Amino acid sequence: MSNHFYDALVGAIPSRDKSAIELADGKRISYGDLYALVETLSGHLIRSGVKPGDRVAAQIEKSWQGLALYLASLRAGAAFLPLNTAYPLPELDYFLTDSDPSFVVCRPETEKDVRGLCAKLGRIHVESLGVNGDGTLLKNAGGAPIQPVVARGPDDLAAILYTSGTTGRSKGAMLTHENLYSNAAVLKDYWRFTGKDVLLHALPIFHTHGLFVASNVLLLAGGTMIYLQKFDPDQIMKLMPRATSMMGVPTFYVRLVEHPGLTKEATKHMRLFTAGSAPLLAETHDAFKTRTGHAILERYGMTETGMITSNPYDGDRIAGTVGFPLPGIEVRIADAETGRMLPQGEVGVLEVRGPNVFQAYWRMPEKTKAEFRADGFFITGDVSKVDERGYIHIVGRSKDLVITGGYNVYPKEVESEIDAIPGINESAVIGLPHPDFGEGVTAVCVRAKDASVTEAAVLKALEGRLAKFKQPKRVFFVLELPRNAMGKVQKNILRETYAGTYAKGLA
Ligand code: AMP
C-alpha cells in the first residue's frame, strides 16, 4: 500500500544519523529521531480514533515535534490543519467548528480553554504540545504501537490551510498529496536543493511558506534545517556560518540590511536567499545586493496553489518581478470581468492551472466554483502583467484596486512613486469611500528615520509624475504599517482606520 507524499519523503531520508533539524543551541535532531517520533505519533493518532481523511488540527508554537506531528498526520492518512497561534479562542471556535477535526493539539497554556471548546463541539481528542516537547501529546503518545503506513493516493487530502481572510470569513484550502509533492519536487530542482543544504528556517510553520515551501523542500532534498522560533537578525547573523541558504519574507531582508554584520564576507559561503509571501521592494533587493553581492531570488505563490512563479536560479533575478511560471505550471493573465486572455503587457488577473492547484475550499462549493474557470484555471485575484522578457510583475490584489471617478488605480504604481520621494521609507495606497468619486485614493506613509516630509510635500512631489486621478487626495503618516505574521501589509486595517476621511462635509 502506498502513501503518495509520505513515501516520497521517506524515500528521501539520506541516512538515519544525518541532522534533519538543528536548534539554535546546537541540539541536533537526526532523520532517525524525527521519523521515530513520526511513527509513534502516527500510531497514537490512529489508536485515538483518527481515520483516513480526518482532520488533525494544531495550534502550537513552532517545534521539531510539531513538524513530526504534521508528518505523522500524513502517515496516518489524515489531513493536517495548522492554525496561526495569533487566533484567539472565538476565532479558534470558528476554525474548529468549520473544519470538524477529530484530533486537536494546542499549546499547554491554552489547553483548558481548548478542551472546553472541544467538549462543546463533540467527540474530539485534545492534546497539548509546548515548544520543548512539554504538554500531554508526547507523554500520551509514548509506547503507541507502530502501525502500517496508511494508503493515500495523489488526489487524497493531505492538508487544509485557512487563507488569511482579510475579506470575509477565512476559507479552508484543501491541498492534496500531489499538490504538496509536485510543488516541493519542482522547487527542490528549480532552486537546486540537495542533501548538502542547511537552511536557516525562521518562518512560522502554520503557513504555506514555512511548512510547505521550506520544510517540505528540505526534507525532500535530504537537507538540514536550522529551526528558529522567530526571526532575530542577531541570531541569524550568528548562525549564518552554519547555513547554505535562507528563505524569508521581505521584512527579514529589510531588517538584515540594517544589521552591521551583513557583509560579503559573512555571506560568501551562502548559496541562496529567497523571498516571498509579500512584495520585496526593489530598494531592499538592491541594498542587499550591494551589501552582500547576492541577488535575492523572489518567488510568488499562495496558500491555494503553493508556489506559482520564481525568478531564475541562473540568469537575471529582477527586482520587483516574481519571475517565470515554474515548470509544469500554466499561468495566464486574463480580464477580471470576462475571463478573456490579455496580450503581453496588459494588466489583468493572474490565473493558474497545474498539479499545484488546490482541490476546493472546504465545505464551500459555491466559493470554489466562483474562483475557477470552466477550463480548470484558478483565479488568483492577483493583478499582474508580463513584461517583454516574460517576467511576471504582481501589481496588487484585485480587491485592493481603487476605483475613483470610474478610473482604475493600481496602488502599486502610486506606492512606487511615493516610495521614491526622499524622506519616505514605504507607503500603502488604499481606496476610501468618497461622496463624489466613489473611492478616494489615499496614501499612508512611513517616514525615513529623522525625515520630516509633510503631506503637502508628498502631494507636490507627485504632481506631474502621476495622472491627476491617481494622485492621493490625502496623505497620512504612521510609524509603521500594520503587517501580518508573513509581512503582508494589512490594507483592510488601514481602510477601517481611515474609513471616515471623506465623509460628507469633511471632503
Ligand atoms: P498567502 O496565501 O498567505 O500565502 O498569500 C498569498 C498572496 O500573497 C498572493 O495572492 C499575493 O497577493 C501575495 N504574494 C505572495 N508572494 C508575493 C510576491 N513575491 N510579491 C507580491 N505578492 C506576493
Short mmCIF file of C-alpha atoms in Angstrom, two decimals, residues 74-493:
data_model
loop_
_atom_site.label_atom_id
_atom_site.label_comp_id
_atom_site.label_asym_id
_atom_site.label_seq_id
_atom_site.Cartn_x
_atom_site.Cartn_y
_atom_site.Cartn_z
CA LEU A 74 0.31 12.36 6.51
CA ARG A 75 1.44 8.88 7.55
CA ALA A 76 -1.91 8.19 9.26
CA GLY A 77 -3.81 9.30 6.16
CA ALA A 78 -5.24 12.37 7.92
CA ALA A 79 -5.37 15.98 6.74
CA PHE A 80 -3.10 18.25 8.76
CA LEU A 81 -4.67 21.57 9.68
CA PRO A 82 -2.20 24.08 11.14
CA LEU A 83 -3.63 27.23 12.71
CA ASN A 84 -1.99 30.58 13.34
CA THR A 85 -1.13 30.93 17.02
CA ALA A 86 -2.42 34.51 16.89
CA TYR A 87 -6.06 33.36 16.68
CA PRO A 88 -7.86 33.93 20.00
CA LEU A 89 -10.46 31.49 21.31
CA PRO A 90 -13.52 32.90 19.47
CA GLU A 91 -11.67 32.58 16.16
CA LEU A 92 -10.46 29.12 17.05
CA ASP A 93 -14.10 28.27 17.66
CA TYR A 94 -14.87 29.22 14.03
CA PHE A 95 -11.98 27.16 12.62
CA LEU A 96 -12.74 24.07 14.69
CA THR A 97 -16.48 24.26 14.05
CA ASP A 98 -15.86 24.69 10.33
CA SER A 99 -13.16 22.04 9.91
CA ASP A 100 -14.68 19.44 12.23
CA PRO A 101 -11.43 17.74 13.33
CA SER A 102 -11.20 14.50 15.28
CA PHE A 103 -7.87 15.38 16.92
CA VAL A 104 -6.72 18.80 18.16
CA VAL A 105 -3.31 19.77 19.51
CA CYS A 106 -2.99 23.11 21.31
CA ARG A 107 -0.42 24.88 23.47
CA PRO A 108 -0.18 23.76 27.11
CA GLU A 109 -1.24 27.23 28.25
CA THR A 110 -4.49 27.15 26.24
CA GLU A 111 -5.31 23.52 26.96
CA LYS A 112 -8.04 24.19 29.49
CA ASP A 113 -9.90 26.60 27.19
CA VAL A 114 -9.46 24.43 24.13
CA ARG A 115 -10.73 21.37 25.99
CA GLY A 116 -13.81 23.39 26.97
CA LEU A 117 -14.38 24.46 23.40
CA CYS A 118 -13.92 20.96 22.01
CA ALA A 119 -16.25 19.44 24.60
CA LYS A 120 -18.95 21.71 23.20
CA LEU A 121 -18.17 20.72 19.60
CA GLY A 122 -18.37 16.96 20.02
CA ARG A 123 -16.05 13.99 20.24
CA ILE A 124 -12.62 15.50 19.72
CA HIS A 125 -9.40 14.11 21.15
CA VAL A 126 -7.40 17.03 22.63
CA GLU A 127 -3.68 17.07 23.47
CA SER A 128 -1.14 19.81 24.08
CA LEU A 129 2.39 20.40 22.83
CA GLY A 130 4.81 23.08 24.01
CA VAL A 131 7.96 24.47 22.41
CA ASN A 132 10.21 21.99 24.22
CA GLY A 133 8.03 18.96 23.76
CA ASP A 134 6.17 19.62 27.02
CA GLY A 135 2.41 19.09 27.28
CA THR A 136 0.37 15.90 27.08
CA LEU A 137 0.98 14.81 23.49
CA LEU A 138 4.42 13.25 23.74
CA LYS A 139 3.66 11.72 27.16
CA ASN A 140 0.44 10.12 26.00
CA ALA A 141 1.87 9.02 22.65
CA GLY A 142 4.77 7.17 24.29
CA GLY A 143 4.59 3.46 23.62
CA ALA A 144 1.95 3.72 20.91
CA PRO A 145 2.26 0.65 18.69
CA ILE A 146 3.70 1.33 15.26
CA GLN A 147 1.00 0.97 12.64
CA PRO A 148 1.42 0.35 8.93
CA VAL A 149 1.56 3.47 6.75
CA VAL A 150 -2.00 4.34 5.67
CA ALA A 151 -2.55 4.20 1.91
CA ARG A 152 -3.19 7.56 0.23
CA GLY A 153 -3.32 8.39 -3.47
CA PRO A 154 -2.26 11.58 -5.26
CA ASP A 155 -5.75 13.13 -5.05
CA ASP A 156 -6.33 12.37 -1.38
CA LEU A 157 -6.37 15.22 1.08
CA ALA A 158 -3.03 15.96 2.82
CA ALA A 159 -3.71 19.30 4.48
CA ILE A 160 -6.18 22.11 4.91
CA LEU A 161 -4.79 25.61 5.29
CA TYR A 162 -7.04 28.52 6.04
CA THR A 163 -6.43 31.61 3.95
CA SER A 164 -5.68 34.77 5.88
CA GLY A 165 -9.24 36.00 5.29
CA THR A 166 -8.71 39.74 5.05
CA THR A 167 -12.17 39.94 3.46
CA GLY A 168 -15.00 37.81 4.80
CA ARG A 169 -14.58 34.50 6.56
CA SER A 170 -11.35 32.53 6.15
CA LYS A 171 -11.65 29.69 3.67
CA GLY A 172 -10.02 26.29 4.13
CA ALA A 173 -7.90 25.44 1.08
CA MET A 174 -7.90 21.66 0.57
CA LEU A 175 -4.46 20.51 -0.56
CA THR A 176 -3.85 17.01 -1.87
CA HIS A 177 -0.82 14.75 -1.62
CA GLU A 178 0.05 15.57 -5.23
CA ASN A 179 -0.33 19.33 -4.61
CA LEU A 180 2.30 19.18 -1.89
CA TYR A 181 4.55 16.64 -3.57
CA SER A 182 4.63 18.22 -7.02
CA ASN A 183 5.36 21.70 -5.66
CA ALA A 184 8.11 20.54 -3.30
CA ALA A 185 9.73 18.45 -6.06
CA VAL A 186 9.65 21.32 -8.55
CA LEU A 187 11.11 23.83 -6.07
CA LYS A 188 13.82 21.43 -4.94
CA ASP A 189 15.04 21.07 -8.52
CA TYR A 190 14.48 24.68 -9.59
CA TRP A 191 16.35 26.08 -6.61
CA ARG A 192 18.89 23.18 -6.63
CA PHE A 193 18.40 21.98 -3.08
CA THR A 194 20.44 18.89 -2.20
CA GLY A 195 21.49 16.94 0.88
CA LYS A 196 24.35 19.42 1.32
CA ASP A 197 21.97 22.27 2.11
CA VAL A 198 21.47 23.76 5.55
CA LEU A 199 18.53 26.17 5.60
CA LEU A 200 18.05 29.00 8.06
CA HIS A 201 14.38 28.48 8.90
CA ALA A 202 12.89 31.38 10.88
CA LEU A 203 9.39 31.23 9.35
CA PRO A 204 6.31 30.04 11.23
CA ILE A 205 5.16 26.54 10.28
CA PHE A 206 1.41 27.20 10.32
CA HIS A 207 1.73 28.85 6.90
CA THR A 208 2.47 27.51 3.41
CA HIS A 209 5.85 29.29 3.28
CA GLY A 210 7.42 27.74 6.38
CA LEU A 211 5.69 24.36 6.22
CA PHE A 212 5.47 23.52 2.54
CA VAL A 213 7.99 25.72 0.75
CA ALA A 214 10.72 25.48 3.36
CA SER A 215 10.18 22.24 5.31
CA ASN A 216 8.85 20.02 2.50
CA VAL A 217 11.62 21.09 0.12
CA LEU A 218 14.42 20.49 2.61
CA LEU A 219 13.01 17.11 3.69
CA LEU A 220 12.66 16.05 0.08
CA ALA A 221 16.22 17.14 -0.60
CA GLY A 222 17.52 15.29 2.46
CA GLY A 223 18.98 18.56 3.77
CA THR A 224 19.12 20.12 7.22
CA MET A 225 17.05 22.96 8.68
CA ILE A 226 18.07 25.28 11.50
CA TYR A 227 14.68 25.71 13.16
CA LEU A 228 14.26 29.08 14.89
CA GLN A 229 11.26 30.27 16.88
CA LYS A 230 11.26 33.70 15.35
CA PHE A 231 13.32 35.98 13.17
CA ASP A 232 16.03 37.74 15.15
CA PRO A 233 18.69 39.44 12.96
CA ASP A 234 21.46 39.00 15.55
CA GLN A 235 20.73 35.31 15.87
CA ILE A 236 20.52 34.88 12.09
CA MET A 237 23.90 36.54 11.62
CA LYS A 238 25.37 34.36 14.36
CA LEU A 239 24.06 31.15 12.79
CA MET A 240 24.77 32.16 9.18
CA PRO A 241 28.18 30.38 9.10
CA ARG A 242 26.36 27.05 9.67
CA ALA A 243 23.96 27.61 6.75
CA THR A 244 23.97 27.50 2.96
CA SER A 245 20.61 29.12 2.31
CA MET A 246 17.74 31.11 3.79
CA MET A 247 14.07 31.53 2.88
CA GLY A 248 12.38 34.66 4.16
CA VAL A 249 9.58 37.15 3.93
CA PRO A 250 10.58 40.65 2.76
CA THR A 251 10.68 42.05 6.32
CA PHE A 252 13.54 39.64 7.15
CA TYR A 253 15.62 41.27 4.45
CA VAL A 254 14.61 44.80 5.42
CA ARG A 255 15.89 44.04 8.90
CA LEU A 256 19.04 42.27 7.75
CA VAL A 257 20.20 45.20 5.63
CA GLU A 258 20.03 47.31 8.78
CA HIS A 259 22.41 44.88 10.51
CA PRO A 260 26.05 45.98 10.60
CA GLY A 261 27.21 42.36 10.39
CA LEU A 262 25.70 41.80 6.94
CA THR A 263 28.73 41.82 4.63
CA LYS A 264 30.09 39.99 1.60
CA GLU A 265 32.44 38.11 3.92
CA ALA A 266 29.65 36.98 6.26
CA THR A 267 27.55 35.62 3.37
CA LYS A 268 30.16 34.45 0.92
CA HIS A 269 29.54 30.76 1.64
CA MET A 270 25.76 31.17 1.19
CA ARG A 271 24.21 29.65 -1.93
CA LEU A 272 20.72 31.13 -1.98
CA PHE A 273 18.42 33.69 -0.39
CA THR A 274 14.76 33.56 -1.41
CA ALA A 275 11.91 35.94 -0.63
CA GLY A 276 8.15 35.78 -0.95
CA SER A 277 4.69 35.97 0.67
CA ALA A 278 4.64 39.74 0.12
CA PRO A 279 6.33 42.07 -2.38
CA LEU A 280 10.05 42.68 -1.89
CA LEU A 281 10.83 46.33 -2.52
CA ALA A 282 13.39 46.88 -5.30
CA GLU A 283 15.20 49.10 -2.83
CA THR A 284 15.67 46.20 -0.40
CA HIS A 285 16.77 43.90 -3.21
CA ASP A 286 19.37 46.45 -4.33
CA ALA A 287 20.61 47.25 -0.81
CA PHE A 288 21.04 43.53 -0.06
CA LYS A 289 22.96 43.04 -3.29
CA THR A 290 25.26 45.97 -2.59
CA ARG A 291 26.00 44.69 0.90
CA THR A 292 26.44 41.00 0.10
CA GLY A 293 26.80 40.52 -3.63
CA HIS A 294 23.75 38.18 -3.50
CA ALA A 295 20.66 38.81 -5.63
CA ILE A 296 17.67 37.70 -3.55
CA LEU A 297 15.54 35.26 -5.54
CA GLU A 298 11.92 36.41 -5.34
CA ARG A 299 9.12 33.96 -5.94
CA TYR A 300 5.34 34.16 -5.79
CA GLY A 301 2.59 31.84 -4.66
CA MET A 302 -0.35 31.48 -2.36
CA THR A 303 -1.94 29.09 0.11
CA GLU A 304 -4.33 27.70 -2.51
CA THR A 305 -1.65 26.99 -5.09
CA GLY A 306 1.73 26.63 -3.44
CA MET A 307 4.40 28.35 -5.48
CA ILE A 308 3.46 29.54 -8.96
CA THR A 309 6.39 31.57 -10.29
CA SER A 310 10.04 32.12 -9.47
CA ASN A 311 12.90 34.23 -10.61
CA PRO A 312 15.54 32.05 -12.26
CA TYR A 313 18.32 30.30 -10.36
CA ASP A 314 20.71 31.03 -13.20
CA GLY A 315 20.07 34.21 -15.10
CA ASP A 316 18.78 37.59 -14.03
CA ARG A 317 16.82 37.88 -10.81
CA ILE A 318 14.94 41.08 -11.47
CA ALA A 319 13.87 43.24 -8.53
CA GLY A 320 10.16 44.00 -8.50
CA THR A 321 9.28 40.89 -10.52
CA VAL A 322 8.36 37.37 -9.47
CA GLY A 323 9.99 35.67 -12.46
CA PHE A 324 8.54 32.92 -14.62
CA PRO A 325 5.94 30.17 -14.16
CA LEU A 326 7.55 27.12 -12.53
CA PRO A 327 7.91 24.00 -14.71
CA GLY A 328 4.61 22.20 -15.25
CA ILE A 329 2.54 25.19 -14.12
CA GLU A 330 0.47 27.23 -16.60
CA VAL A 331 -0.10 30.91 -16.00
CA ARG A 332 -2.21 33.38 -17.96
CA ILE A 333 -3.29 36.96 -17.46
CA ALA A 334 -7.00 37.50 -18.04
CA ASP A 335 -9.57 40.23 -17.95
CA ALA A 336 -11.15 40.02 -14.50
CA GLU A 337 -14.70 40.54 -15.77
CA THR A 338 -14.83 38.49 -18.96
CA GLY A 339 -12.01 35.99 -18.42
CA ARG A 340 -10.66 36.89 -21.89
CA MET A 341 -6.91 36.29 -22.18
CA LEU A 342 -4.96 39.51 -22.42
CA PRO A 343 -1.99 40.19 -24.67
CA GLN A 344 1.51 40.51 -23.20
CA GLY A 345 1.99 43.78 -21.36
CA GLU A 346 -1.63 44.31 -20.35
CA VAL A 347 -2.67 44.34 -16.73
CA GLY A 348 -5.18 41.70 -15.62
CA VAL A 349 -5.79 38.97 -13.11
CA LEU A 350 -3.34 36.09 -12.91
CA GLU A 351 -4.89 32.67 -13.43
CA VAL A 352 -3.11 29.38 -12.82
CA ARG A 353 -3.53 25.70 -13.64
CA GLY A 354 -1.31 22.77 -12.68
CA PRO A 355 -0.69 19.92 -10.24
CA ASN A 356 -0.05 22.50 -7.53
CA VAL A 357 -3.55 23.99 -7.55
CA PHE A 358 -5.76 23.02 -4.61
CA GLN A 359 -8.84 20.85 -4.90
CA ALA A 360 -11.55 23.04 -3.37
CA TYR A 361 -12.45 25.27 -0.46
CA TRP A 362 -13.52 23.11 2.47
CA ARG A 363 -17.32 22.86 2.51
CA MET A 364 -17.74 25.93 0.27
CA PRO A 365 -18.75 24.55 -3.14
CA GLU A 366 -20.14 27.90 -4.34
CA LYS A 367 -16.95 29.79 -3.44
CA THR A 368 -14.88 27.11 -5.14
CA LYS A 369 -16.99 27.30 -8.29
CA ALA A 370 -16.76 31.08 -8.38
CA GLU A 371 -12.97 31.06 -8.30
CA PHE A 372 -12.29 28.52 -11.03
CA ARG A 373 -12.78 28.97 -14.78
CA ALA A 374 -14.53 26.19 -16.71
CA ASP A 375 -11.19 25.01 -18.13
CA GLY A 376 -9.71 24.47 -14.67
CA PHE A 377 -7.75 27.69 -14.21
CA PHE A 378 -7.88 29.15 -10.69
CA ILE A 379 -8.42 32.90 -10.47
CA THR A 380 -5.79 34.08 -8.01
CA GLY A 381 -7.12 37.64 -7.57
CA ASP A 382 -3.57 38.98 -8.05
CA VAL A 383 -3.44 41.82 -10.56
CA SER A 384 -0.39 41.23 -12.75
CA LYS A 385 1.31 41.73 -16.07
CA VAL A 386 4.03 40.04 -18.10
CA ASP A 387 6.90 42.18 -19.41
CA GLU A 388 8.71 41.85 -22.78
CA ARG A 389 11.17 39.36 -21.29
CA GLY A 390 8.41 37.17 -19.87
CA TYR A 391 8.94 38.19 -16.23
CA ILE A 392 5.72 38.44 -14.24
CA HIS A 393 5.01 41.54 -12.17
CA ILE A 394 2.42 41.49 -9.37
CA VAL A 395 0.67 44.84 -9.29
CA GLY A 396 -1.58 44.16 -6.30
CA ARG A 397 -4.66 42.26 -5.17
CA SER A 398 -7.81 42.84 -7.23
CA LYS A 399 -9.72 43.67 -4.06
CA ASP A 400 -7.17 46.43 -3.36
CA LEU A 401 -7.75 48.06 -6.73
CA VAL A 402 -9.02 51.61 -6.23
CA ILE A 403 -11.83 52.82 -8.47
CA THR A 404 -12.05 56.58 -8.35
CA GLY A 405 -14.40 58.58 -10.56
CA GLY A 406 -14.71 55.48 -12.74
CA TYR A 407 -10.95 55.14 -13.25
CA ASN A 408 -8.88 52.17 -12.07
CA VAL A 409 -5.87 52.97 -9.96
CA TYR A 410 -3.36 50.22 -9.17
CA PRO A 411 -1.96 51.00 -5.71
CA LYS A 412 1.50 49.66 -6.56
CA GLU A 413 2.02 52.29 -9.24
CA VAL A 414 1.25 55.11 -6.81
CA GLU A 415 3.23 53.45 -3.99
CA SER A 416 6.33 53.17 -6.20
CA GLU A 417 6.20 56.90 -6.94
CA ILE A 418 5.70 57.79 -3.29
CA ASP A 419 8.47 55.45 -2.13
CA ALA A 420 10.87 57.25 -4.48
CA ILE A 421 10.32 60.58 -2.67
CA PRO A 422 13.27 61.42 -0.39
CA GLY A 423 12.26 61.08 3.24
CA ILE A 424 9.71 58.32 2.62
CA ASN A 425 10.51 54.79 3.69
CA GLU A 426 7.45 53.00 2.41
CA SER A 427 3.78 53.54 1.71
CA ALA A 428 0.45 51.82 1.27
CA VAL A 429 -2.20 53.22 -1.05
CA ILE A 430 -5.85 52.44 -0.37
CA GLY A 431 -9.26 53.47 -1.63
CA LEU A 432 -11.67 55.02 0.89
CA PRO A 433 -15.37 55.75 0.43
CA HIS A 434 -15.72 59.19 -1.13
CA PRO A 435 -19.02 61.01 -1.72
CA ASP A 436 -18.07 62.34 -5.17
CA PHE A 437 -15.56 59.84 -6.54
CA GLY A 438 -16.84 56.55 -5.14
CA GLU A 439 -13.39 55.95 -3.71
CA GLY A 440 -10.67 58.45 -2.88
CA VAL A 441 -7.03 57.50 -3.43
CA THR A 442 -5.35 57.73 -0.03
CA ALA A 443 -1.73 57.19 0.94
CA VAL A 444 -0.45 56.01 4.30
CA CYS A 445 3.29 56.57 4.58
CA VAL A 446 6.18 55.75 6.86
CA ARG A 447 8.85 58.47 7.03
CA ALA A 448 12.52 57.58 6.85
CA LYS A 449 14.43 57.96 10.11
CA ASP A 450 14.79 61.64 11.07
CA ALA A 451 12.84 62.80 7.99
CA SER A 452 10.10 65.41 8.35
CA VAL A 453 8.46 65.23 4.94
CA THR A 454 4.86 66.53 5.04
CA GLU A 455 1.56 65.76 3.32
CA ALA A 456 1.93 68.88 1.17
CA ALA A 457 5.46 67.87 0.14
CA VAL A 458 4.32 64.40 -0.93
CA LEU A 459 1.41 65.82 -2.94
CA LYS A 460 3.72 68.36 -4.57
CA ALA A 461 6.29 65.70 -5.48
CA LEU A 462 3.62 63.62 -7.23
CA GLU A 463 2.37 66.47 -9.41
CA GLY A 464 3.27 65.79 -13.00
CA ARG A 465 4.54 62.30 -12.12
CA LEU A 466 1.12 60.66 -11.97
CA ALA A 467 -2.16 61.40 -13.74
CA LYS A 468 -4.32 63.69 -11.62
CA PHE A 469 -6.86 60.93 -10.81
CA LYS A 470 -4.07 58.70 -9.44
CA GLN A 471 -2.72 61.32 -7.09
CA PRO A 472 -3.77 60.78 -3.46
CA LYS A 473 -6.40 63.09 -2.05
CA ARG A 474 -4.95 62.70 1.41
CA VAL A 475 -1.61 61.52 2.78
CA PHE A 476 -1.28 60.16 6.32
CA PHE A 477 1.84 59.26 8.25
CA VAL A 478 2.32 56.33 10.62
CA LEU A 479 5.34 54.94 12.45
CA GLU A 480 4.86 51.55 10.83
CA LEU A 481 2.38 49.85 8.54
CA PRO A 482 0.22 47.10 10.06
CA ARG A 483 1.53 43.73 8.88
CA ASN A 484 0.50 40.13 9.48
CA ALA A 485 2.88 37.35 10.53
CA MET A 486 4.04 36.88 6.93
CA GLY A 487 4.89 40.56 6.49
CA LYS A 488 1.86 41.38 4.33
CA VAL A 489 0.53 44.91 4.76
CA GLN A 490 -2.99 44.63 6.16
CA LYS A 491 -4.79 47.15 3.97
CA ASN A 492 -8.12 46.15 5.48
CA ILE A 493 -6.95 47.57 8.80
#
